[in-house]
XYZ file of C-alpha atoms in Angstrom:
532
model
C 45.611 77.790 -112.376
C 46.036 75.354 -109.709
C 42.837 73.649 -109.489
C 42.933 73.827 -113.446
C 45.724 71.930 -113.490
C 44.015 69.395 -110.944
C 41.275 69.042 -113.363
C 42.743 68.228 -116.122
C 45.450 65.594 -114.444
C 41.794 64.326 -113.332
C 40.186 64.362 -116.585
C 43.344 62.763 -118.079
C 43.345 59.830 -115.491
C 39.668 59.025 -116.049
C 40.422 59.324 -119.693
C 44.035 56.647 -119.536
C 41.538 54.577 -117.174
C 39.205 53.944 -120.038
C 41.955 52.859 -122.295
C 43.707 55.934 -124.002
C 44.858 59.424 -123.581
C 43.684 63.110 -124.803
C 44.580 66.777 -124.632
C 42.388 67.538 -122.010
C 41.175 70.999 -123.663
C 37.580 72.128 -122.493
C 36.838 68.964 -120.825
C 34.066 68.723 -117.878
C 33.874 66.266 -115.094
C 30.348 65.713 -113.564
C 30.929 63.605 -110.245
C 27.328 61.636 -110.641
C 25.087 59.467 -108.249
C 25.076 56.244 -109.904
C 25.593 53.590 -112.746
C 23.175 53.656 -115.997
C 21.346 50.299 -116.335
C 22.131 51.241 -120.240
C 22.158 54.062 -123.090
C 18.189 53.114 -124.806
C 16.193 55.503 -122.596
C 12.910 54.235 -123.895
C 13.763 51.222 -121.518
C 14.271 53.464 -118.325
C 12.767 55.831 -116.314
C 15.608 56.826 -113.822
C 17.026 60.164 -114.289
C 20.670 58.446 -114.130
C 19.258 56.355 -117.356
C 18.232 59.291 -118.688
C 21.224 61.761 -117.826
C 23.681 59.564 -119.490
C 21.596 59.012 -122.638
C 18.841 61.472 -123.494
C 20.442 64.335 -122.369
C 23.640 63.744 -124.205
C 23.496 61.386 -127.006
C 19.949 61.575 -128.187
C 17.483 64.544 -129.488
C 14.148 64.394 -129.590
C 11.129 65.393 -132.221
C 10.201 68.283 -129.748
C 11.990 69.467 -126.786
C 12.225 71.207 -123.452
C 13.471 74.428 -123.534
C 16.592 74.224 -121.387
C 15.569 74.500 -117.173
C 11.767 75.491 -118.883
C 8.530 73.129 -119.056
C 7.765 74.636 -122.520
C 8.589 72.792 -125.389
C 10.667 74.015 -128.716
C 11.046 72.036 -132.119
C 13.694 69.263 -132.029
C 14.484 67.577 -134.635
C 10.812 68.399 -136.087
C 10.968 72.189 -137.363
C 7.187 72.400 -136.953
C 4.086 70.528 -136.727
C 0.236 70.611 -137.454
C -2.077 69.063 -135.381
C -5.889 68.195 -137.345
C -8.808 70.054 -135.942
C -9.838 66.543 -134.213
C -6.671 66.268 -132.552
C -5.873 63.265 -133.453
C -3.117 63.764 -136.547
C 0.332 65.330 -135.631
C 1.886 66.004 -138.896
C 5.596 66.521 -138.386
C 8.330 69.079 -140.947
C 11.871 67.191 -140.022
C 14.887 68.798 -139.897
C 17.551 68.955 -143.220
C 20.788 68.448 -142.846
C 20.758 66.593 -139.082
C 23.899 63.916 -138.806
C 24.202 60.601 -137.036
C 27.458 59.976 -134.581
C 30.016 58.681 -136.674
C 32.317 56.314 -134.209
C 34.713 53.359 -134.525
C 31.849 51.085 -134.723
C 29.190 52.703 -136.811
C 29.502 55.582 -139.867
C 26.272 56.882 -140.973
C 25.625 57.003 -144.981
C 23.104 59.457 -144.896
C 21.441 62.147 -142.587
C 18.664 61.808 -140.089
C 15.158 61.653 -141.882
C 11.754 59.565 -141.713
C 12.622 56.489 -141.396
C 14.347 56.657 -138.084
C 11.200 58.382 -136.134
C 9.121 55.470 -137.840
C 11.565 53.175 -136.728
C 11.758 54.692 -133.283
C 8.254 54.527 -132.635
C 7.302 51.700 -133.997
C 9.075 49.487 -132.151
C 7.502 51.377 -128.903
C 4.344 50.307 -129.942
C 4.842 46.898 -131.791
C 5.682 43.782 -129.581
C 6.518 41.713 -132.891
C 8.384 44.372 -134.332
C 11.552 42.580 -135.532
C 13.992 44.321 -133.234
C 11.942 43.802 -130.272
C 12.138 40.020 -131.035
C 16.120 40.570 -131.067
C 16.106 42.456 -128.484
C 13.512 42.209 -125.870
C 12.658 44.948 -123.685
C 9.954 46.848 -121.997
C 9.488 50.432 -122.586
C 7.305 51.356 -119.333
C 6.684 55.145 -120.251
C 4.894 54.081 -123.653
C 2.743 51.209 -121.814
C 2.247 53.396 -118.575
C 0.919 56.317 -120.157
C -1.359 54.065 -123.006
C 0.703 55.387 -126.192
C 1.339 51.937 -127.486
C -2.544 51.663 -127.478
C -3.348 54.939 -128.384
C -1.246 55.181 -131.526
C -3.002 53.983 -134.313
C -0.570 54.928 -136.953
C 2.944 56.079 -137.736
C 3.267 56.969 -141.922
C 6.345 58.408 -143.751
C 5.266 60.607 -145.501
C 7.942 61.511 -148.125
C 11.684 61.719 -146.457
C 11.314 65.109 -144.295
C 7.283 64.545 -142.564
C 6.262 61.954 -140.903
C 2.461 61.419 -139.528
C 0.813 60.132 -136.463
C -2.751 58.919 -135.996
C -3.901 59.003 -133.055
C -7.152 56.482 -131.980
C -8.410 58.924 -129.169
C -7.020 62.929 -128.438
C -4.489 62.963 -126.377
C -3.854 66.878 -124.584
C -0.311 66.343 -123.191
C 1.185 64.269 -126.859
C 3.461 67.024 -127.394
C 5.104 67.381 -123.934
C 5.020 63.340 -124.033
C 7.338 63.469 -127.653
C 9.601 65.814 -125.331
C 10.336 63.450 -122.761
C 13.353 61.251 -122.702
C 11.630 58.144 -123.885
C 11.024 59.681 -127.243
C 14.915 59.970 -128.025
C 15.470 59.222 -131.991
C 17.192 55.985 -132.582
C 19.285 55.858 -136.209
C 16.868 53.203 -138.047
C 20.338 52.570 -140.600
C 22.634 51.903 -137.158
C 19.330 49.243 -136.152
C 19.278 47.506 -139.287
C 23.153 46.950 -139.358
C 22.482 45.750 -135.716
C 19.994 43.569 -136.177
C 21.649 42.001 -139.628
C 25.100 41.029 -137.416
C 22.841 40.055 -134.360
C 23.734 42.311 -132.139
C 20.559 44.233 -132.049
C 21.117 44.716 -127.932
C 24.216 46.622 -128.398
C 21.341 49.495 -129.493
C 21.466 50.001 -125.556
C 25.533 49.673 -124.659
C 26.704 51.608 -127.743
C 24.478 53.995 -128.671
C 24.303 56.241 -132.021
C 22.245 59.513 -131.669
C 22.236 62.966 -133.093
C 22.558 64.669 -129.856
C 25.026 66.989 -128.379
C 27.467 64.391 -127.102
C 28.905 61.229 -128.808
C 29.329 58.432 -126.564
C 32.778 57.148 -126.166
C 33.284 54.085 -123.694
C 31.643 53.450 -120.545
C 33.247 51.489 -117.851
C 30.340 50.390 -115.047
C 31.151 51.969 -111.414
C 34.172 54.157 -112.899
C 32.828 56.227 -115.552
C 31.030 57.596 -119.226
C 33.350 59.616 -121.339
C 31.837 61.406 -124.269
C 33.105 64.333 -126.787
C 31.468 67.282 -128.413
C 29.470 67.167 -131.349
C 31.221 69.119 -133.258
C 28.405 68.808 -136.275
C 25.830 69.356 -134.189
C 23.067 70.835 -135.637
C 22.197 73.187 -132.882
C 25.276 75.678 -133.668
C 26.753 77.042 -130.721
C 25.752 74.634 -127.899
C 27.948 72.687 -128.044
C 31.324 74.303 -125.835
C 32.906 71.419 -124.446
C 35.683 69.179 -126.182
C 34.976 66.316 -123.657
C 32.542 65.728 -121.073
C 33.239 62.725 -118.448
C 30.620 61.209 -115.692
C 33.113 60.162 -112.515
C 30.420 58.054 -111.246
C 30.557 58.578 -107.659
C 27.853 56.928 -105.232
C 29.146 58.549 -102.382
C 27.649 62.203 -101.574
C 30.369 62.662 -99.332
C 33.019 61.808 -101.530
C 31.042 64.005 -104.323
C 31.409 66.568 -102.170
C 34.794 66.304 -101.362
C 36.273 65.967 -104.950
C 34.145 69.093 -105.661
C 36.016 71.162 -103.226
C 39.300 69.385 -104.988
C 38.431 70.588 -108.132
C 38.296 67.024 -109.106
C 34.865 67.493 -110.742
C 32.718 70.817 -111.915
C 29.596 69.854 -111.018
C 28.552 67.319 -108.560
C 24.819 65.296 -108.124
C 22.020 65.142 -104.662
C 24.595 66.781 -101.926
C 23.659 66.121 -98.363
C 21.248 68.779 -97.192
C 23.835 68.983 -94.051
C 26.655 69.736 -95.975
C 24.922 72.617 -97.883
C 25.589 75.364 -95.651
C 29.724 74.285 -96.100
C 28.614 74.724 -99.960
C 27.296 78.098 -99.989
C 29.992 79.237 -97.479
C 32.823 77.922 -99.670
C 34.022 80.730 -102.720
C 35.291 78.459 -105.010
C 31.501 77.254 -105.351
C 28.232 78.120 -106.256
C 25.166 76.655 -105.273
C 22.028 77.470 -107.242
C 18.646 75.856 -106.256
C 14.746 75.648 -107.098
C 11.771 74.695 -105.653
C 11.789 70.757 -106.562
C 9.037 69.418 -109.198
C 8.890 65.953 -107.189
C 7.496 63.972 -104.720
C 9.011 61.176 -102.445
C 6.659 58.837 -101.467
C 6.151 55.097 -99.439
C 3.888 53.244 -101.981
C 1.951 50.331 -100.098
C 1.427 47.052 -102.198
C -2.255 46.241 -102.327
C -1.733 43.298 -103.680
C -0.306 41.908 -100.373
C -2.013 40.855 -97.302
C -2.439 42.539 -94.925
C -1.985 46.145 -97.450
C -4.805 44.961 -99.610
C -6.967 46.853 -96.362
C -8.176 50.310 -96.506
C -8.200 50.411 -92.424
C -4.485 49.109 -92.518
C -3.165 51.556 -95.335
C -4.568 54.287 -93.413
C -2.702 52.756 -89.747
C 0.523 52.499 -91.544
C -0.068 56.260 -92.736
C -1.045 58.546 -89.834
C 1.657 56.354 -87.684
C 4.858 57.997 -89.587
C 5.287 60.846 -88.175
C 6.124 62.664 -91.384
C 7.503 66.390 -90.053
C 10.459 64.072 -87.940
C 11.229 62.807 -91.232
C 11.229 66.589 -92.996
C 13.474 67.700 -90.135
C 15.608 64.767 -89.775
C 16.462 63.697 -93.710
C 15.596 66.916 -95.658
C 17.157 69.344 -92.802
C 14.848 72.412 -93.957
C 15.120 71.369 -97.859
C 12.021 70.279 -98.153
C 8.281 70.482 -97.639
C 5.351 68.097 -96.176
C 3.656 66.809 -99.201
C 0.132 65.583 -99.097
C -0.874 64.872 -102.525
C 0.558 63.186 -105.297
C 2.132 66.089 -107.165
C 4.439 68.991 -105.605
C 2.079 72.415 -105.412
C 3.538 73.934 -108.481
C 1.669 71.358 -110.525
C -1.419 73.104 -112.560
C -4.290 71.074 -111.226
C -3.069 70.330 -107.402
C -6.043 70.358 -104.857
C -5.047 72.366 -102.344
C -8.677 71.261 -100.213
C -6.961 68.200 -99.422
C -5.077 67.829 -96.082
C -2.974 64.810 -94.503
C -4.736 62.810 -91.378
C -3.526 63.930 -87.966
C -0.379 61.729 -86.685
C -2.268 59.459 -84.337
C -0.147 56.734 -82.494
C -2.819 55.685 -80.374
C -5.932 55.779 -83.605
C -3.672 53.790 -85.882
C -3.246 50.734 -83.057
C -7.241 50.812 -82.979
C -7.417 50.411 -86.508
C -4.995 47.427 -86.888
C -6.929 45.951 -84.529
C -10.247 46.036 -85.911
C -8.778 44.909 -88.643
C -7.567 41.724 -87.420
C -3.680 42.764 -87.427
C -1.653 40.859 -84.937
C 0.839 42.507 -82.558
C 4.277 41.635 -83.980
C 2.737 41.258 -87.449
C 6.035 41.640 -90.174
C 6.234 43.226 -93.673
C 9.179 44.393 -95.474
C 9.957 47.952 -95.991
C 12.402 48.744 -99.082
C 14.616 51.608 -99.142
C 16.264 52.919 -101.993
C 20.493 52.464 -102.241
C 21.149 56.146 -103.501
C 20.365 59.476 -103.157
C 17.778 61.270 -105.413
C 16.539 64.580 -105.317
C 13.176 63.040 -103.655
C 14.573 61.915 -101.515
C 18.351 62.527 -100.237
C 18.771 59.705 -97.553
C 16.187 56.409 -98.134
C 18.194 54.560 -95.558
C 17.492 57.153 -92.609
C 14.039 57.480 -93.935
C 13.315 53.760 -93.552
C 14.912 53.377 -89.996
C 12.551 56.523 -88.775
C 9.353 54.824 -90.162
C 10.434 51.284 -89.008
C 10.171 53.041 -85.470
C 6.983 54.555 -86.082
C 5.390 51.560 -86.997
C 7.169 49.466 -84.137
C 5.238 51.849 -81.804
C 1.808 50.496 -83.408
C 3.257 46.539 -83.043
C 4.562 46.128 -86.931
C 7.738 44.671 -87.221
C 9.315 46.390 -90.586
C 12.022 44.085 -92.125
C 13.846 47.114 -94.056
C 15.747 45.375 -97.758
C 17.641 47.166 -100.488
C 18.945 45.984 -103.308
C 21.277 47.589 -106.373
C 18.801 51.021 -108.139
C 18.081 49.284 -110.744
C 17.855 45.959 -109.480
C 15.857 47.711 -106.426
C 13.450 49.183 -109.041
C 13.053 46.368 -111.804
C 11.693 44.339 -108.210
C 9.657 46.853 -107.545
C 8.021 46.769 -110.797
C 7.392 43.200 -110.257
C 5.599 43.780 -107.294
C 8.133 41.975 -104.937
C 7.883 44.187 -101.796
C 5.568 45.202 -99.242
C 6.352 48.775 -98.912
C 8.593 50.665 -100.692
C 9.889 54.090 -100.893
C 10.721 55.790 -104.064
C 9.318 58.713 -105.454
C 9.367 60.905 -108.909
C 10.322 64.070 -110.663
C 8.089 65.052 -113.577
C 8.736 64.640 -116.804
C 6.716 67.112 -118.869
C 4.772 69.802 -117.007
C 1.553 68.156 -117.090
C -0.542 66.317 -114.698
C -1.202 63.018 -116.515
C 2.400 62.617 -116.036
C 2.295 62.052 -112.134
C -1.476 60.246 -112.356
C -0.947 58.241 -115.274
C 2.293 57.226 -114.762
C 2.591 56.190 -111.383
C -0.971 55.600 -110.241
C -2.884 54.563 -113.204
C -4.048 50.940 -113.994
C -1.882 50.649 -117.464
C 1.131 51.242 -114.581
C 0.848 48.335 -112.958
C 3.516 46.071 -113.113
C 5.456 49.825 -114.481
C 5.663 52.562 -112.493
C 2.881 51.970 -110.333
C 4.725 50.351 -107.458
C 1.352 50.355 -105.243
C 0.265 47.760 -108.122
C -3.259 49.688 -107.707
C -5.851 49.808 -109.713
C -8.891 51.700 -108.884
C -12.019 51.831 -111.779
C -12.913 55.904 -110.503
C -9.726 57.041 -110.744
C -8.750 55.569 -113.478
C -11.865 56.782 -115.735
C -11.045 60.115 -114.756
C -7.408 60.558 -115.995
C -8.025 58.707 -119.007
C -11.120 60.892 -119.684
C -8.801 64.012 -118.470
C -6.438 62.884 -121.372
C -8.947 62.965 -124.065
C -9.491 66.630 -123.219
C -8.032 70.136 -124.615
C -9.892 71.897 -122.128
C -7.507 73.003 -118.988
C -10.074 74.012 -116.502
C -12.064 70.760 -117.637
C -9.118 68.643 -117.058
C -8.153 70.396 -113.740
C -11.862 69.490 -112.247
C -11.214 66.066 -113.294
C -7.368 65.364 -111.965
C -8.320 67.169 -108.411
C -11.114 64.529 -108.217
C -8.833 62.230 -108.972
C -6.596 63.298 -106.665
C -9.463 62.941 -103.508
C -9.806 59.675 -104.682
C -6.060 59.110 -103.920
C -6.566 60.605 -101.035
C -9.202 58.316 -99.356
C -7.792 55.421 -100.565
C -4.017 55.582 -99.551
C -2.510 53.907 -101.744
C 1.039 56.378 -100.671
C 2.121 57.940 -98.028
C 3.134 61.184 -99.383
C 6.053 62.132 -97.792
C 7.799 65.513 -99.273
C 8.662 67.546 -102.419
C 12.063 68.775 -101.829
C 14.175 71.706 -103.125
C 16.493 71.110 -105.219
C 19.981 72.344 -104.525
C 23.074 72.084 -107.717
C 26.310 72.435 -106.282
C 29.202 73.378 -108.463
C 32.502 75.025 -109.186
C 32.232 78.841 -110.726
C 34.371 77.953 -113.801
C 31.073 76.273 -114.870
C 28.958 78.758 -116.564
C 25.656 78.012 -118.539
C 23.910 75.658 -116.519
C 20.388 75.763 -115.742
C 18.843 73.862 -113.069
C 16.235 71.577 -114.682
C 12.679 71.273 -113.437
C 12.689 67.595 -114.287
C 16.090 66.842 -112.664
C 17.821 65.922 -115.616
C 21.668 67.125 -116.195
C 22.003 68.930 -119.626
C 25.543 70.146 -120.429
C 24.655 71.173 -123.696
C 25.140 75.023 -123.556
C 27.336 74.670 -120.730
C 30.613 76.126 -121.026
C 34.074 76.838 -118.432
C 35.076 79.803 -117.494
C-alpha cells in the first residue's frame, strides 16, 4: 500500500508539473535514459526516439511480435507478395481510429491514403511536406528503400501496392521497424494548410497504443491509454509517464522508492543490489547488439590500413569487458552479436600487441605525440553502459603507442547528428538490431548508401558493398549467408571498427509490473503491460 501510495503522489506530481491534475488510476512511471530529439521516428534511429514514439503512439503495416523477431500483421491484415518479389500487395485494417486530442479530431478512420502518404514522403525529396518540413529519414536512405521503391498505388480505400525496382528479402521485417510508423495523411494536410507541417514531429497523431499528451524536454512524456485501440485488450494502463532520468544512479534509486516501475541501462555494478532486493525483479537476455569504436577514414592519418589496424590491437579490449561491462558482456569480433543468422564464426580478433602496433605507426609515418579526437557517447545504452570509462581506458592504450586521444562529447543527439556529419576522428557508439536480419547491421551501418547516415566510419568499400546489395536481392538464406560472412572478412581486414562487445541485457523493475517482455531490439513496449 505504501509504495502505492508513493507512486501515485509521484505520478500525480509529474502529472501537476506538466500543467494539470488526474486520478492517478493504473498509471505507470518508466524512469528513462534520455530526452527524444522528437515524436516522427522516420527521422531517428535512437531507441529513446523510438521508445517515445513508435512504441507508443504509432503502429505499423506489419509488426514484431512482442520480445520476438517474427513479424505479425499491423495495421495490414495480410499481404501477397508476386512470384518476382517485387509487388507487396497489402489488405488494411477496417475500423482502425486516429488519436483524437485538443489539437487534432480525426473525420474518418485509418485507410490508404495515410500509408501512401507515409511512404511517399520517405522516398520523395519534393514531396510537398518535405519542402515544409525538411528532414532526413536515414533508415530509408541507409538501407536504399527510397531508391528501391518504384511505386506506392492506392488501390481502392483498404489495399495499397508497392513496386519494388529490384527484390528485396528482408522488405517485410524492414515495414516492421520503427521507421515505418503510419502518419495520419488528414492530420498532415491540416498541418501543412496552417504551416505548421513540423509540429508532425512535436505533436504527434498515431493509431497506436498510447496518445501523446505533453512533453516537457529533461522532465518528462505523459501519455494515456487508447482506449479505442484496435488491438482489444492491450491496452491496461490509464496513463503511462516517461520521468526522464539521465542518471543510472538516480534511476536506480527512485526504483527502489517506488518512484518509477520500470527503470532503463542500470549499472552492471549495481545489478547484484537489484537481484538481491524483493521488491524487484530483474529479467535479462543475451543482448542483440554490438558496441563499437568506428574510425573515420576520411581523416588523416585513419584513411591508413596500417594505422586502423595500430589503433585496434592497442585497446586492450578484455580490460574494457571487465572494467565497464563487469561480467555483462562478451568480446565481440565481428560486426553482429553471434545470435545473428549469418555470423562467421572463422573470424578471430588480432592479438593485443603494444609493442606490433608502435611498429606499425611507424612505418606508417605516424609521429610520436600525434593527436586525434576520440568521442564518447553522454548516456548509457545497452551497448554500451559507461562511454565515458570506455574512452579514458582506450585513451591509455593508445598513449602507450605515442597517440595523444583528445576525448569530446556532446548532447546524444547533438553527439550523433555530428557524427553523421563526419566531424570526429573516432567515435564510439554502437547498435541494437532492428529486424532480425543481417542487412540490418551491414547495410545500415557499414554500407556505402550509409555514409553521411549511420555509417559513422564514412566507409565505403566497392567488395563489400556489391555483396550486401547482391545479398538483398536474394530469397535464398544459405545463398545470402555465403555472401554476408564474406562480407563480413572483408570487414575484418579492413578495420574500419574496433568491435568491442555485445552485452546482455539486464531490465530492472518493480514486481507490480506484470506483462513485460524484454525486447530483442531494445525498444520499451508497454502495450500489454499491466500492474499488479
Amino acid at each position: 500500500m505504501h509504495t502505492t501510495l508513493r507512486t501515485a503522489t509521484l505520478a500525480t506530481a509529474l502529472m501537476l508539473g506538466a500543467g494539470g491534475a488526474f486520478a492517478a488510476g493504473k498509471t505507470l512511471i518508466y524512469c528513462s535514459e534520455g530526452s527524444p530529439a522528437g515524436f516522427d521516428a522516420a527521422r531517428y534511429t535512437a531507441g529513446t526516439d523510438m521508445d517515445a514514439s513508435a512504441e507508443t503512439v504509432f503502429n505499423r503495416l506489419v509488426e514484431f511480435e512482442r520480445g520476438s523477431t517474427q513479424i505479425r500483421p499491423g495495421l495490414a491484415e495480410k499481404w501477397d507478395i508476386s512470384s518476382d518479389g517485387l509487388t507487396y500487395t497489402f489488405t488494411l485494417r477496417r475500423g482502425v481510429k486516429f488519436h483524437t486530442t485538443a489539437w487534432f479530431k480525426p473525420t474518418r478512420d485509418f485507410n490508404a491514403d495515410d500509408v501512401v502518404f507515409s511512404f511517399q514522403r520517405l522516398i520523395d525529396k519534393n514531396h510537398p511536406f518535405n519542402k515544409a518540413a525538411p528532414a532526413e529519414y536515414p533508415y530509408v536512405t541507409d538501407m536504399g528503400m527510397d531508391t528501391n521503391i518504384a511505386a506506392i498505388e492506392k488501390v481502392d480505400a483498404n489495399t495499397v501496392r508497392f513496386k519494388l525496382k529490384t527484390v528485396d528479402a528482408a522488405f517485410l521485417q524492414n515495414l516492421a521497424m520503427s521507421f515505418a510508423s503510419i502518419q495520419s495523411a488528414e492530420y498532415a494536410d491540416s498541418l501543412l494548410k496552417s504551416g505548421k507541417a513540423n509540429q508532425i514531429n512535436t505533436m504527434p497523431i498515431g493509431t497506436g497504443p498510447f496518445v501523446f499528451k505533453s512533453y516537457q524536454k529533461d522532465s518528462n512524456i505523459r501519455f494515456d491509454g487508447n482506449k479505442d485501440y484496435w488491438r482489444k485488450g492491450e491496452v491496461q494502463l490509464d496513463k503511462l509517464i516517461f520521468a526522464i532520468t539521465p542518471d543510472a544512479s538516480v534511476r536506480y534509486q527512485k526504483l527502489q522508492k517506488g518512484e518509477c516501475h520500470i527503470m532503463s541501462f542500470p549499472k552492471p555494478a549495481d545489478l547484484k543490489a537489484m537481484q538481491a532486493n524483493t521488491a524487484l525483479t530483474v529479467p535479462n537476455q543475451a543482448g542483440f547488439n554490438v558496441g563499437f569504436l568506428a574510425y573515420n577514414v576520411k581523416h588523416k592519418p585513419l584513411d591508413q590500413l596500417a594505422v586502423r589496424q595500430a589503433l585496434d590491437m592497442a585497446i586492450n579490449k578484455q580490460a574494457i569487458i571487465n572494467a565497464v561491462y563487469q561480467g555483462a558482456g562478451q568480446p565481440a569480433t565481428n560486426p553482429m552479436p553471434p545470435t545473428q543468422w549469418s555470423y562467421n564464426k572463422k573470424l578471430k580478433d588480432p592479438a593485443f600487441d603494444v609493442a606490433k602496433a608502435k611498429a606499425l605507426l611507424a612505418k606508417a609515418g605516424v609521429k610520436e605525440g600525434t593527436e586525434i579526437t576520440l568521442w564518447a557517447m553522454p548516456v548509457q545504452r545497452p551497448y554500451n553502459p559507461n562511454a565515458k570509462l570506455m574512452a579514458e581506458m582506450i585513451q591509455a592504450d593508445w598513449a602507450k603507442i605515442g597517440v595523444k586521444a583528445k576525448i569530446v562529447t556532446y548532447e546524444w543527439g547533438e553527439y550523433l547528428k555530428r557524427g553523421k556529419g563526419g566531424e570526429h576522428d573516432t567515435m564510439l557508439v554502437g547498435w541494437n538490431g532492428d529486424n532480425g536480419d543481417p542487412d540490418n547491421w551491414l547495410g545500415v551501418n557499414l554500407g556505402c548508401s550509409a555514409v553521411g547516415g549511420n555509417n559513422y566510419a564514412q566507409w565505403c568499400n566497392k567488395e563489400f558493398n556489391d555483396l550486401i546489395v547482391k545479398a538483398r536481392a536474394v530469397n535464398n538464406q544459405a545463398e545470402r549467408s555465403r555472401m554476408y560472412e564474406k562480407a563480413q572478412e572483408i570487414f575484418k581486414q579492413e578495420v574500419p571498427w574496433t568491435t568491442i562487445a555485445h552485452s546482455t541485457v539486464y531490465q530492472p523493475m518493480r514486481k507490480e509490473v506484470q506483462g513485460f517482455k524484454i525486447s530483442p531490439f531494445n525498444l520499451m513496449s508497454f502495450y500489454g503491460v499491466s500492474l499488479k
